[in-house]
Coordinates of C-alpha atoms and ligand atoms in Angstrom, one line a residue:
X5 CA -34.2 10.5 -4.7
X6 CA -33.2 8.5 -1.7
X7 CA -29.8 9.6 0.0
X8 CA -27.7 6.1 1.2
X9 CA -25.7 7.1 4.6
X10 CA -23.3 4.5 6.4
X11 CA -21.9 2.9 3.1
X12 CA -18.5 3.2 4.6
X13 CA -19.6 1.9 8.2
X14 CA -20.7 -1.3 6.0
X15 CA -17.9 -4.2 5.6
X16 CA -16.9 -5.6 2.3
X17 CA -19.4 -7.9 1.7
X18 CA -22.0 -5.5 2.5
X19 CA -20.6 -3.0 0.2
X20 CA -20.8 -5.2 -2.5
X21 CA -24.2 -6.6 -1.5
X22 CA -25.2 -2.8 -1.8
X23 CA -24.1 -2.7 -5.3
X24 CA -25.2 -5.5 -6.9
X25 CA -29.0 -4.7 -5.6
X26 CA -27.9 -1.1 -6.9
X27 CA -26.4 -1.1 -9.9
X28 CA -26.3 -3.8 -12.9
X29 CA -23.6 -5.3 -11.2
X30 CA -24.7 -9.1 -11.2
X31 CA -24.1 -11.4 -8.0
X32 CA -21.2 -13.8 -10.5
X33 CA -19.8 -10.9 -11.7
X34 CA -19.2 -9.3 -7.7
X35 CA -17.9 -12.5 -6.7
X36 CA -15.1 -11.8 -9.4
X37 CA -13.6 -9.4 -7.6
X38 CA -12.2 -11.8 -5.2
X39 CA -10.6 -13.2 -8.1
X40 CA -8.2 -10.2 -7.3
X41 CA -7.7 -10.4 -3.9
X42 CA -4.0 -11.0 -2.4
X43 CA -3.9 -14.4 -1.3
X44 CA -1.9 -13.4 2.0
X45 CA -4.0 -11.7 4.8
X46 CA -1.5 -8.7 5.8
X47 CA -0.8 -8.0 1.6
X48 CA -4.6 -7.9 1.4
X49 CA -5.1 -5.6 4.6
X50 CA -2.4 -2.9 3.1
X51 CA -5.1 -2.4 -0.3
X52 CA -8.3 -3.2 2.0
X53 CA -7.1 0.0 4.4
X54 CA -5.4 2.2 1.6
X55 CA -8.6 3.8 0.3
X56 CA -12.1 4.6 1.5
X57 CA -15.1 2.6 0.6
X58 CA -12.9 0.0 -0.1
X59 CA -14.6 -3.1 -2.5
X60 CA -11.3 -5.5 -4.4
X61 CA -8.6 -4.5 -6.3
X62 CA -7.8 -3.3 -10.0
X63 CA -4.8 -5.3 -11.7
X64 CA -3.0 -3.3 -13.9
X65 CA -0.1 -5.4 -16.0
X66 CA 3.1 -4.5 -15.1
X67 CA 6.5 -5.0 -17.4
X68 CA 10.1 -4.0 -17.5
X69 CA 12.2 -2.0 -20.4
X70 CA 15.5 -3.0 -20.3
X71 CA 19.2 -1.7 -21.7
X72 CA 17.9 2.0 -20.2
X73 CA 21.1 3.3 -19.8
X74 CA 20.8 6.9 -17.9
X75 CA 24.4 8.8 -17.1
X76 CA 26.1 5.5 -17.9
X77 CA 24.2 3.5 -15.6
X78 CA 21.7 0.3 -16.7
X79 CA 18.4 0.2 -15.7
X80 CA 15.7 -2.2 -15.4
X81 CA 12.6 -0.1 -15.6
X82 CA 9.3 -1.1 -14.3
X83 CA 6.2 0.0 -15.9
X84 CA 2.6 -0.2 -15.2
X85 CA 0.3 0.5 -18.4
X86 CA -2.9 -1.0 -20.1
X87 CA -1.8 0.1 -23.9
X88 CA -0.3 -2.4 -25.5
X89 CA 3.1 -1.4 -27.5
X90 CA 4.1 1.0 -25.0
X91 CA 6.8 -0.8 -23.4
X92 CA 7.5 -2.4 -26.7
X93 CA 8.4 0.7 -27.9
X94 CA 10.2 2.0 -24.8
X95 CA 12.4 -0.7 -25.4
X96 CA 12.9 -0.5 -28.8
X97 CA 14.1 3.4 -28.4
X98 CA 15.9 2.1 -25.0
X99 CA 18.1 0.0 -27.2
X100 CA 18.7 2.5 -29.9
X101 CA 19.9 4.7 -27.8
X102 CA 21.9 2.7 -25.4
X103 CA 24.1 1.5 -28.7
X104 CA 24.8 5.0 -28.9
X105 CA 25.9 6.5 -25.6
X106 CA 22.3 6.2 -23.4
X107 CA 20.4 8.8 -22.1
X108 CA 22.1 12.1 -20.0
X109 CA 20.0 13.6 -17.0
X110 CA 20.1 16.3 -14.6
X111 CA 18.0 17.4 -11.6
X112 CA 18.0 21.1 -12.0
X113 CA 16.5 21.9 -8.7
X114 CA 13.9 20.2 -6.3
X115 CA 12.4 23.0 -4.5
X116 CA 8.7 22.4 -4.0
X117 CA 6.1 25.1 -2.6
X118 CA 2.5 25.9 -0.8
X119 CA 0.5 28.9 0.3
X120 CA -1.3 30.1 3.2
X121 CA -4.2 31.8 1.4
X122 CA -5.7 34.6 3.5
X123 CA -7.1 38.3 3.5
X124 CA -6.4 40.7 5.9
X125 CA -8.3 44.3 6.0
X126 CA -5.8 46.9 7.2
X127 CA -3.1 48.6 5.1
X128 CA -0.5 46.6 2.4
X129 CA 2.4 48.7 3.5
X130 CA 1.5 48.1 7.6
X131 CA 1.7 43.8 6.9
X132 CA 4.2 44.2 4.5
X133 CA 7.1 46.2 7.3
X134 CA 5.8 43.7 10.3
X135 CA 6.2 40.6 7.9
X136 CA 9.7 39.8 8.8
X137 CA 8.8 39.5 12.8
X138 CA 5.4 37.5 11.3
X139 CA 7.5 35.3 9.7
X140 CA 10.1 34.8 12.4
X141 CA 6.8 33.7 14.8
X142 CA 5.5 31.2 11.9
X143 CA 8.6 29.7 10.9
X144 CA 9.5 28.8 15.1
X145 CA 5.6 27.3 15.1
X146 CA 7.1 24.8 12.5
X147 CA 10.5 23.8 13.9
X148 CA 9.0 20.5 16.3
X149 CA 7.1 19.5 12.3
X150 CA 10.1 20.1 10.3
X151 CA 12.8 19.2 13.1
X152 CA 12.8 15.6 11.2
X153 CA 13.2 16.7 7.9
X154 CA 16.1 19.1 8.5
X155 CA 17.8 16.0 9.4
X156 CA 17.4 14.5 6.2
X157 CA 18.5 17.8 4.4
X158 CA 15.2 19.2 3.8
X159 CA 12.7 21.9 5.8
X160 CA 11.8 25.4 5.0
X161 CA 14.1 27.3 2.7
X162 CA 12.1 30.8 2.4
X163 CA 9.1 32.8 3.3
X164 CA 7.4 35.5 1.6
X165 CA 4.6 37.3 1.8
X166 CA 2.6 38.3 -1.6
X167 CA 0.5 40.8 -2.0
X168 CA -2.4 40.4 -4.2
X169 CA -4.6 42.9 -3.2
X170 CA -5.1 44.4 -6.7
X171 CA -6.1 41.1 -7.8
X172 CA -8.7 40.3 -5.5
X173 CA -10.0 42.8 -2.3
X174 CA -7.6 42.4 0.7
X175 CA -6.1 38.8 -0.3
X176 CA -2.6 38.0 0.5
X177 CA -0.5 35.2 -0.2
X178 CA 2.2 33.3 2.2
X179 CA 4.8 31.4 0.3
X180 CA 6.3 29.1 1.6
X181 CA 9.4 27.2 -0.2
X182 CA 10.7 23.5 0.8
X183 CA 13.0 20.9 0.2
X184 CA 11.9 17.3 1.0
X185 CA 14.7 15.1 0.3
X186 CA 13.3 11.6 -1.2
X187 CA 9.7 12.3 -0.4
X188 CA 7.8 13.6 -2.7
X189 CA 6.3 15.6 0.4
X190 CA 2.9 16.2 0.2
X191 CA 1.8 15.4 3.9
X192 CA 5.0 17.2 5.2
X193 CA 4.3 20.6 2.8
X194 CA 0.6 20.7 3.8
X195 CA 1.1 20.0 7.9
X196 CA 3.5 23.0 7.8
X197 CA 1.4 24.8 5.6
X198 CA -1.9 24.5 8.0
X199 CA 0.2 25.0 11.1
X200 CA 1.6 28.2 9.7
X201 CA -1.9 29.4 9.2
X202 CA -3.1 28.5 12.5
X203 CA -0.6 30.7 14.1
X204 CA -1.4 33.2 11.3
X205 CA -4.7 33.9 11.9
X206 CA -4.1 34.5 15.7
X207 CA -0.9 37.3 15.1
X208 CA -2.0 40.3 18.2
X209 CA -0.5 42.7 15.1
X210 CA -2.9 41.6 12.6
X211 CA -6.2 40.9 14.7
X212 CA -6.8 44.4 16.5
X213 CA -8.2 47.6 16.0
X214 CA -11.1 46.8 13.8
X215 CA -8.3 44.1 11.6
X216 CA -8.7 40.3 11.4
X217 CA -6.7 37.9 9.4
X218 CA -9.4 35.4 7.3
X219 CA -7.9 32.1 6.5
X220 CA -9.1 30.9 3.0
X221 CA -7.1 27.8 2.7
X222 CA -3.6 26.1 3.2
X223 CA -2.0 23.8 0.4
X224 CA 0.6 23.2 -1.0
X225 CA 1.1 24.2 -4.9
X226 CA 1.6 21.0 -7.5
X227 CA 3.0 23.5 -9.9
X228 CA 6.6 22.6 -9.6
X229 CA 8.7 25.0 -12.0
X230 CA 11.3 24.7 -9.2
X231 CA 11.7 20.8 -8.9
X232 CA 13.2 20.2 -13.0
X233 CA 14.6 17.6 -14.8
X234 CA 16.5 17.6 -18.1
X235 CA 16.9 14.5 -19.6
X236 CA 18.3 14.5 -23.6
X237 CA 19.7 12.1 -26.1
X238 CA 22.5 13.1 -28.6
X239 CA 24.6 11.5 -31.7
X240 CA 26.4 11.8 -34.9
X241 CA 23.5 12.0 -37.9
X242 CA 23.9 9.0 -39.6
X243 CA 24.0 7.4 -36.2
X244 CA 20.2 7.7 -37.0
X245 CA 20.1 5.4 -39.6
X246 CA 19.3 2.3 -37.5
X247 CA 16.2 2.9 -36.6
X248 CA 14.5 2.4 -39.9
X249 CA 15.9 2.2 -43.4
X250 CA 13.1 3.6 -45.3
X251 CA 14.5 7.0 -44.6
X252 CA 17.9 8.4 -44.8
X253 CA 19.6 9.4 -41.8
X254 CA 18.9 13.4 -42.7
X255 CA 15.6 13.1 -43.9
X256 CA 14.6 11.2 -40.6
X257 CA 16.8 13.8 -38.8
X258 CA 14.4 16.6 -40.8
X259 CA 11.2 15.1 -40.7
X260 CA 11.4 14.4 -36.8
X261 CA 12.4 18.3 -36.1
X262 CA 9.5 18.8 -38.0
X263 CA 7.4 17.0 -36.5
X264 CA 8.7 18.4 -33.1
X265 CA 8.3 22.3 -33.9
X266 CA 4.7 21.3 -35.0
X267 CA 4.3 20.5 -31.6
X268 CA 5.3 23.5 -30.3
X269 CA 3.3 25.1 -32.7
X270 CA -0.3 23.8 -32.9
X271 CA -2.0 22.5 -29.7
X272 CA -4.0 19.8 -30.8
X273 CA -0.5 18.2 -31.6
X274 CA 1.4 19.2 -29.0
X275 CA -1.2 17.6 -26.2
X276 CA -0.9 14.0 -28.5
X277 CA 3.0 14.6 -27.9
X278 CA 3.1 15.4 -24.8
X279 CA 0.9 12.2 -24.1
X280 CA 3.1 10.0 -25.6
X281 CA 6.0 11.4 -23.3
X282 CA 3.2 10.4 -20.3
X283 CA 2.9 7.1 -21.7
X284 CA 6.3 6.3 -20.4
X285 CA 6.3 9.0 -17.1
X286 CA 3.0 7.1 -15.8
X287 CA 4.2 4.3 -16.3
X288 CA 6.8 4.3 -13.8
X289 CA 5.5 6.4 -11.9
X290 CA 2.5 3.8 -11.3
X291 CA 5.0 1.0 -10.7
X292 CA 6.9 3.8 -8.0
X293 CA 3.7 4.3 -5.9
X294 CA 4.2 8.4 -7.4
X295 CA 1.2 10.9 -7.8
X296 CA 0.4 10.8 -11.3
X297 CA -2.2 13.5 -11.3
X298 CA -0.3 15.7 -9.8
X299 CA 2.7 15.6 -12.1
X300 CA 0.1 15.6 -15.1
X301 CA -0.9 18.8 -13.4
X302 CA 2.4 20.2 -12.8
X303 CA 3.8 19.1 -16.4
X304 CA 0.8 20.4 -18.7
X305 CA 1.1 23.6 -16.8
X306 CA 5.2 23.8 -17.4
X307 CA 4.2 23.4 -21.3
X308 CA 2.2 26.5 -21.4
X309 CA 5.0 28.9 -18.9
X310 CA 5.8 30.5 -22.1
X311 CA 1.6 31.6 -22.4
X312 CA 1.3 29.0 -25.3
X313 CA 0.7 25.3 -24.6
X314 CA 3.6 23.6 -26.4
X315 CA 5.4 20.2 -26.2
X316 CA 8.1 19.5 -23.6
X317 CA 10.7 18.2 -25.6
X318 CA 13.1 20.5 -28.4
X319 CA 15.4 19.4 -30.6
X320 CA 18.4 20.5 -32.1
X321 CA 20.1 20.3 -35.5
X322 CA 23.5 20.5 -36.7
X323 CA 25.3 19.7 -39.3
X324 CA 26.6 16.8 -37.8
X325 CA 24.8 16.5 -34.4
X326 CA 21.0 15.7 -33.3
X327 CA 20.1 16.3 -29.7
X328 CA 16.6 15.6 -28.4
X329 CA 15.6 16.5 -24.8
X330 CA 13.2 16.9 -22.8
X331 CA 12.3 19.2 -19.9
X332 CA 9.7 18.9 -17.4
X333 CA 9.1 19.6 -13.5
X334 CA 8.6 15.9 -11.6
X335 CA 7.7 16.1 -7.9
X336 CA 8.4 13.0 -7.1
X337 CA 9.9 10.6 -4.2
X338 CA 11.1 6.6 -3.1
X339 CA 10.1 7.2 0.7
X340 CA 6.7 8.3 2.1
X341 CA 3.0 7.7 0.6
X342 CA 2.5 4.2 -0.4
X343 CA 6.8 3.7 -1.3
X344 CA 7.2 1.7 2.1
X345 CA 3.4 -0.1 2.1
X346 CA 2.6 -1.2 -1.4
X347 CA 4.3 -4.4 -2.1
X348 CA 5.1 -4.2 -5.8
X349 CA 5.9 -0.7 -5.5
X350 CA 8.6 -2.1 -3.1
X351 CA 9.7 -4.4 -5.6
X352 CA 9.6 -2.1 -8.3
X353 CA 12.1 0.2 -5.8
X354 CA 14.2 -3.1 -5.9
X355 CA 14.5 -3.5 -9.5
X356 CA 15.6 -0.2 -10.1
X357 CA 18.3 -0.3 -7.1
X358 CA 16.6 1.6 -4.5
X359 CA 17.4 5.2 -6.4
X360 CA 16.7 9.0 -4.5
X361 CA 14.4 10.7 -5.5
X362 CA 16.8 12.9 -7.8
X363 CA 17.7 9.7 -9.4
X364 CA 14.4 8.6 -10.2
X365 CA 13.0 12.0 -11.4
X366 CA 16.1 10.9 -14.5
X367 CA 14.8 7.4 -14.8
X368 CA 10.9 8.7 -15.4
X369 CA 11.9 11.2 -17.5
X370 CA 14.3 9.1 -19.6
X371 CA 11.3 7.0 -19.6
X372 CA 9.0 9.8 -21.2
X373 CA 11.8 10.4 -23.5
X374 CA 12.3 7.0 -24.9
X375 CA 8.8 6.6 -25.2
X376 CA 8.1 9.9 -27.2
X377 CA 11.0 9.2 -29.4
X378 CA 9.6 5.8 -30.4
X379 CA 6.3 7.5 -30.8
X380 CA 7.7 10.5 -33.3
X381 CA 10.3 7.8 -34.9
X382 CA 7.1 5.5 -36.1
X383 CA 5.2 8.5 -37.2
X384 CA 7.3 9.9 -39.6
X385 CA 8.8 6.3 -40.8
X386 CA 5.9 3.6 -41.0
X387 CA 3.0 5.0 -38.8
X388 CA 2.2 3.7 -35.4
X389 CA -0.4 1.3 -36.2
X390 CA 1.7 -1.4 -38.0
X391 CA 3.6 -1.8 -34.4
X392 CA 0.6 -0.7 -32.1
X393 CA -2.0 -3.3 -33.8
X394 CA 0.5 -5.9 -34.1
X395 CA 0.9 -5.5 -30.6
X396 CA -3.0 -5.3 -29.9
X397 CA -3.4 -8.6 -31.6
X398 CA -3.9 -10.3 -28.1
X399 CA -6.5 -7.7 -26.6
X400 CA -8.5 -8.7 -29.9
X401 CA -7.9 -12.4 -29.5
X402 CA -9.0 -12.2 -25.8
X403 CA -11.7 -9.8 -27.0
X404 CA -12.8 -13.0 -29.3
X405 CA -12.0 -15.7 -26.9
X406 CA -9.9 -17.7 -29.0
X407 CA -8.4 -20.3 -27.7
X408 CA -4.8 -21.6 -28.3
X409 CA -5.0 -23.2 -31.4
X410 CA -6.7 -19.9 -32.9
X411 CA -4.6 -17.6 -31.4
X412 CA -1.3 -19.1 -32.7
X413 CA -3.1 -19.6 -36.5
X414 CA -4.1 -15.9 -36.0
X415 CA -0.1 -14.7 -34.9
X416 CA 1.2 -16.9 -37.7
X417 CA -1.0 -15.3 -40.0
X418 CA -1.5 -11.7 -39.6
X419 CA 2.7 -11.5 -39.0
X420 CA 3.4 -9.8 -42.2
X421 CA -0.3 -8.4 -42.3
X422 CA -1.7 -5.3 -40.7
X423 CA -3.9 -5.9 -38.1
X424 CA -7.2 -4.7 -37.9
X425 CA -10.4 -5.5 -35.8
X426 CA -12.6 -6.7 -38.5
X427 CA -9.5 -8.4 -39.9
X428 CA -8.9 -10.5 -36.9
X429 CA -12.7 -11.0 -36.4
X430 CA -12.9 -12.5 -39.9
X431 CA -9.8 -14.4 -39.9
X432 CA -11.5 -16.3 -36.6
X433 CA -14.6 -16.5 -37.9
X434 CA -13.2 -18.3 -40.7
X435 CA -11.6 -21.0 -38.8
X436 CA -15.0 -21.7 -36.9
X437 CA -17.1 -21.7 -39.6
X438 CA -14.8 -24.8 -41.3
X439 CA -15.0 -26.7 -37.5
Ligands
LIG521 C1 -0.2 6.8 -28.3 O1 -0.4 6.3 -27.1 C2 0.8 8.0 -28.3 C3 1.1 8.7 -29.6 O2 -0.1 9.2 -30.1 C4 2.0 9.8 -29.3 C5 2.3 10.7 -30.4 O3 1.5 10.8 -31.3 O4 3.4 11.3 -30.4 C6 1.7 7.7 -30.6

């Protein structure tokens, strides 16, 4: 096996050159990736110098659900996706509920945290009594990094040493707690984070006598509990009704608890739930330049605090009242990372008013919400598949290269039809057989 070094020293051209004589890439189909190239120089160096080992760029479609109303506010929301009848049915459940007093949010906290990962040889109870003058020497090392930050309202809120010793031989834990204000923080966390164990691992106290402080690693943590928002929907019962007349308002009402405690009963249900929530949070979180991974991480993680993986959403029952809400933890920001360099993610910023960060962690999660609601709402009315193939219609039609005329005979016909693959494959068939 022959080991390739220098691919990254290589310009574009080259790259791809490498490729195609590498791979089954063909020369016509590399020249396509030009096709996606921004046509202005300085737009095309911000993706060309974003990543490593840089080849083109990978359009994603991008649409807007409107009439989100969050805390009595509209919204325009941006999202990114490649599944077809997501936005449709953000919207749909955007306009249901805006009719009926919008979506309520709150930012329960944004704390964020790291750890300086280490082990130290001597005795708990010796590190644990210095710590506070530790501390004090490790928190001053930060002051020129987070000098910046305090400014804006953020910085260092608390410092602790853990002691994990009777988890694994001599290892120790600093934990570190921060606010970032509107960045999500990642850079800022982990330069505070590494300068803190720099200074760590040279502490006089710690390193003498036969002791040494061993540095394992310095990062911060993308489990979030601290950094929460609520976001929930609430109306009278037969409020319901609109969404679809097959069911009465309190059979919908019952069916959809149902379907939300199986959730939070059985896994393989709840991670289909929770997905649905995601097709909305990624979304937007895509179209804001946010780490989707990370919040995946974070969120998944939140669903199991109570031991059990569950959904993220509850709902509750009265006699008169249904309230549907969902919690999760969204470490999130609209400054830093790619917020200020990515074009679209700029304009996205602009179409939804240049919010914080506190304002977009509502918008997202209304987002989820809407999303998930849509999602459970079709379940337990007509299925998803009447609305999802309907709106798949095009991928198959593109799948098929039809061209104008077919596509509108296929739209025309298949409107009160379900959809299917072998349906639509047929139905064009058909019309080019009889050419
Ligand atoms: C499809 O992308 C998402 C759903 O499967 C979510 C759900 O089942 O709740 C419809």
């Amino acid at each position: 096996m022959t080991v390739f070094s220098g691919f990254s020293k290589l310009n574009r051209g080259q790259r791809i050159n490498y490729i195609v004589q590498n791979s089954l890439l063909n020369g016509s189909e590399a020249s396509g990736l030009n096709d996606y190239l921004a046509p202005n120089e300085n737009r095309q160096q911000v993706f060309s110098e974003m990543i490593e080992n840089y080849i083109g760029n990978f359009p994603l479609p991008m649409g807007v659900v409107t009439n989100m109303v969050i805390n009595d506010e509209t919204f325009i929301v941006p999202f990114v996706t490649e599944e077809s009848s997501v936005i449709a049915a953000a919207s749909k459940a955007a306009k249901f509920w805006a009719e009926r007093g919008g979506f309520k949010a709150t930012v329960q906290g944004m704390a964020k945290k790291g750890q300086v990962h280490f082990t130290w040889n001597g005795k708990p109870q010796f590190i644990k009594e210095i710590f506070p003058v530790i501390s004090e020497k490790l928190l001053n090392a930060t002051d020129v990094l987070t000098q910046k930050m305090r400014q804006r309202g953020g910085g260092i809120t608390a410092i602790h040493l853990i002691d994990k010793t009777e988890e694994l031989t001599d290892y120790y834990q600093i934990d570190v707690s921060f606010e970032t204000a509107d960045a999500m923080g990642a850079n800022f966390i982990n330069t505070c984070l590494e300068k803190i164990s720099s200074v760590l691992q040279n502490i006089n106290e710690l390193n003498s006598g036969g002791y040494n402080v061993e540095i394992i690693m310095a990062i911060l943590s993308n489990y979030t509990p601290d950094c929460v928002v609520r976001c929930w929907v609430e109306c009278p019962l037969e409020k319901l009704i609109g969404w679809n007349k097959k069911l009465s308002y309190n059979s919908f009402a019952t069916k959809f608890k149902q379907s939300v405690d199986i959730a939070n009963m059985d896994i393989s249900r709840a991670v289909t739930h929770n997905k649905g929530i995601f097709n909305g949070i990624d979304a937007v979180l895509l179209a804001t330049g946010n780490d989707w991974r990370a919040t995946s991480a974070s969120a998944h993680a939140y669903a199991s605090r109570d031991r059990k993986y569950k959904g993220l959403t509850t709902v509750r029952l009265t006699e008169k009242t249904f309230t549907y809400e969902l919690e999760l933890p969204l470490a999130i920001g609209t400054v830093g990372g790619i917020t200020g360099i990515h074009p679209v993610v700029k304009n996205s910023l602009a179409v939804l008013k240049y919010p914080d960060a506190r304002k977009l962690m509502m918008i997202v999660a209304a987002s989820g919400l809407a999303c998930n609601f849509a999602a459970i709402a079709s379940l337990i009315t007509t299925g998803i598949q009447e609305g999802h193939m309907k709106m798949h219609l095009s991928n198959i039609l593109n799948k098929l290269n039809a061209n104008l005329l077919e596509s509108e005979r296929a739209n025309s016909y298949f409107t009160d039809k379900t959809v299917s693959y072998t349906g639509v494959v047929e139905f064009i068939q058909k019309i080019r057989e009889k050419k």
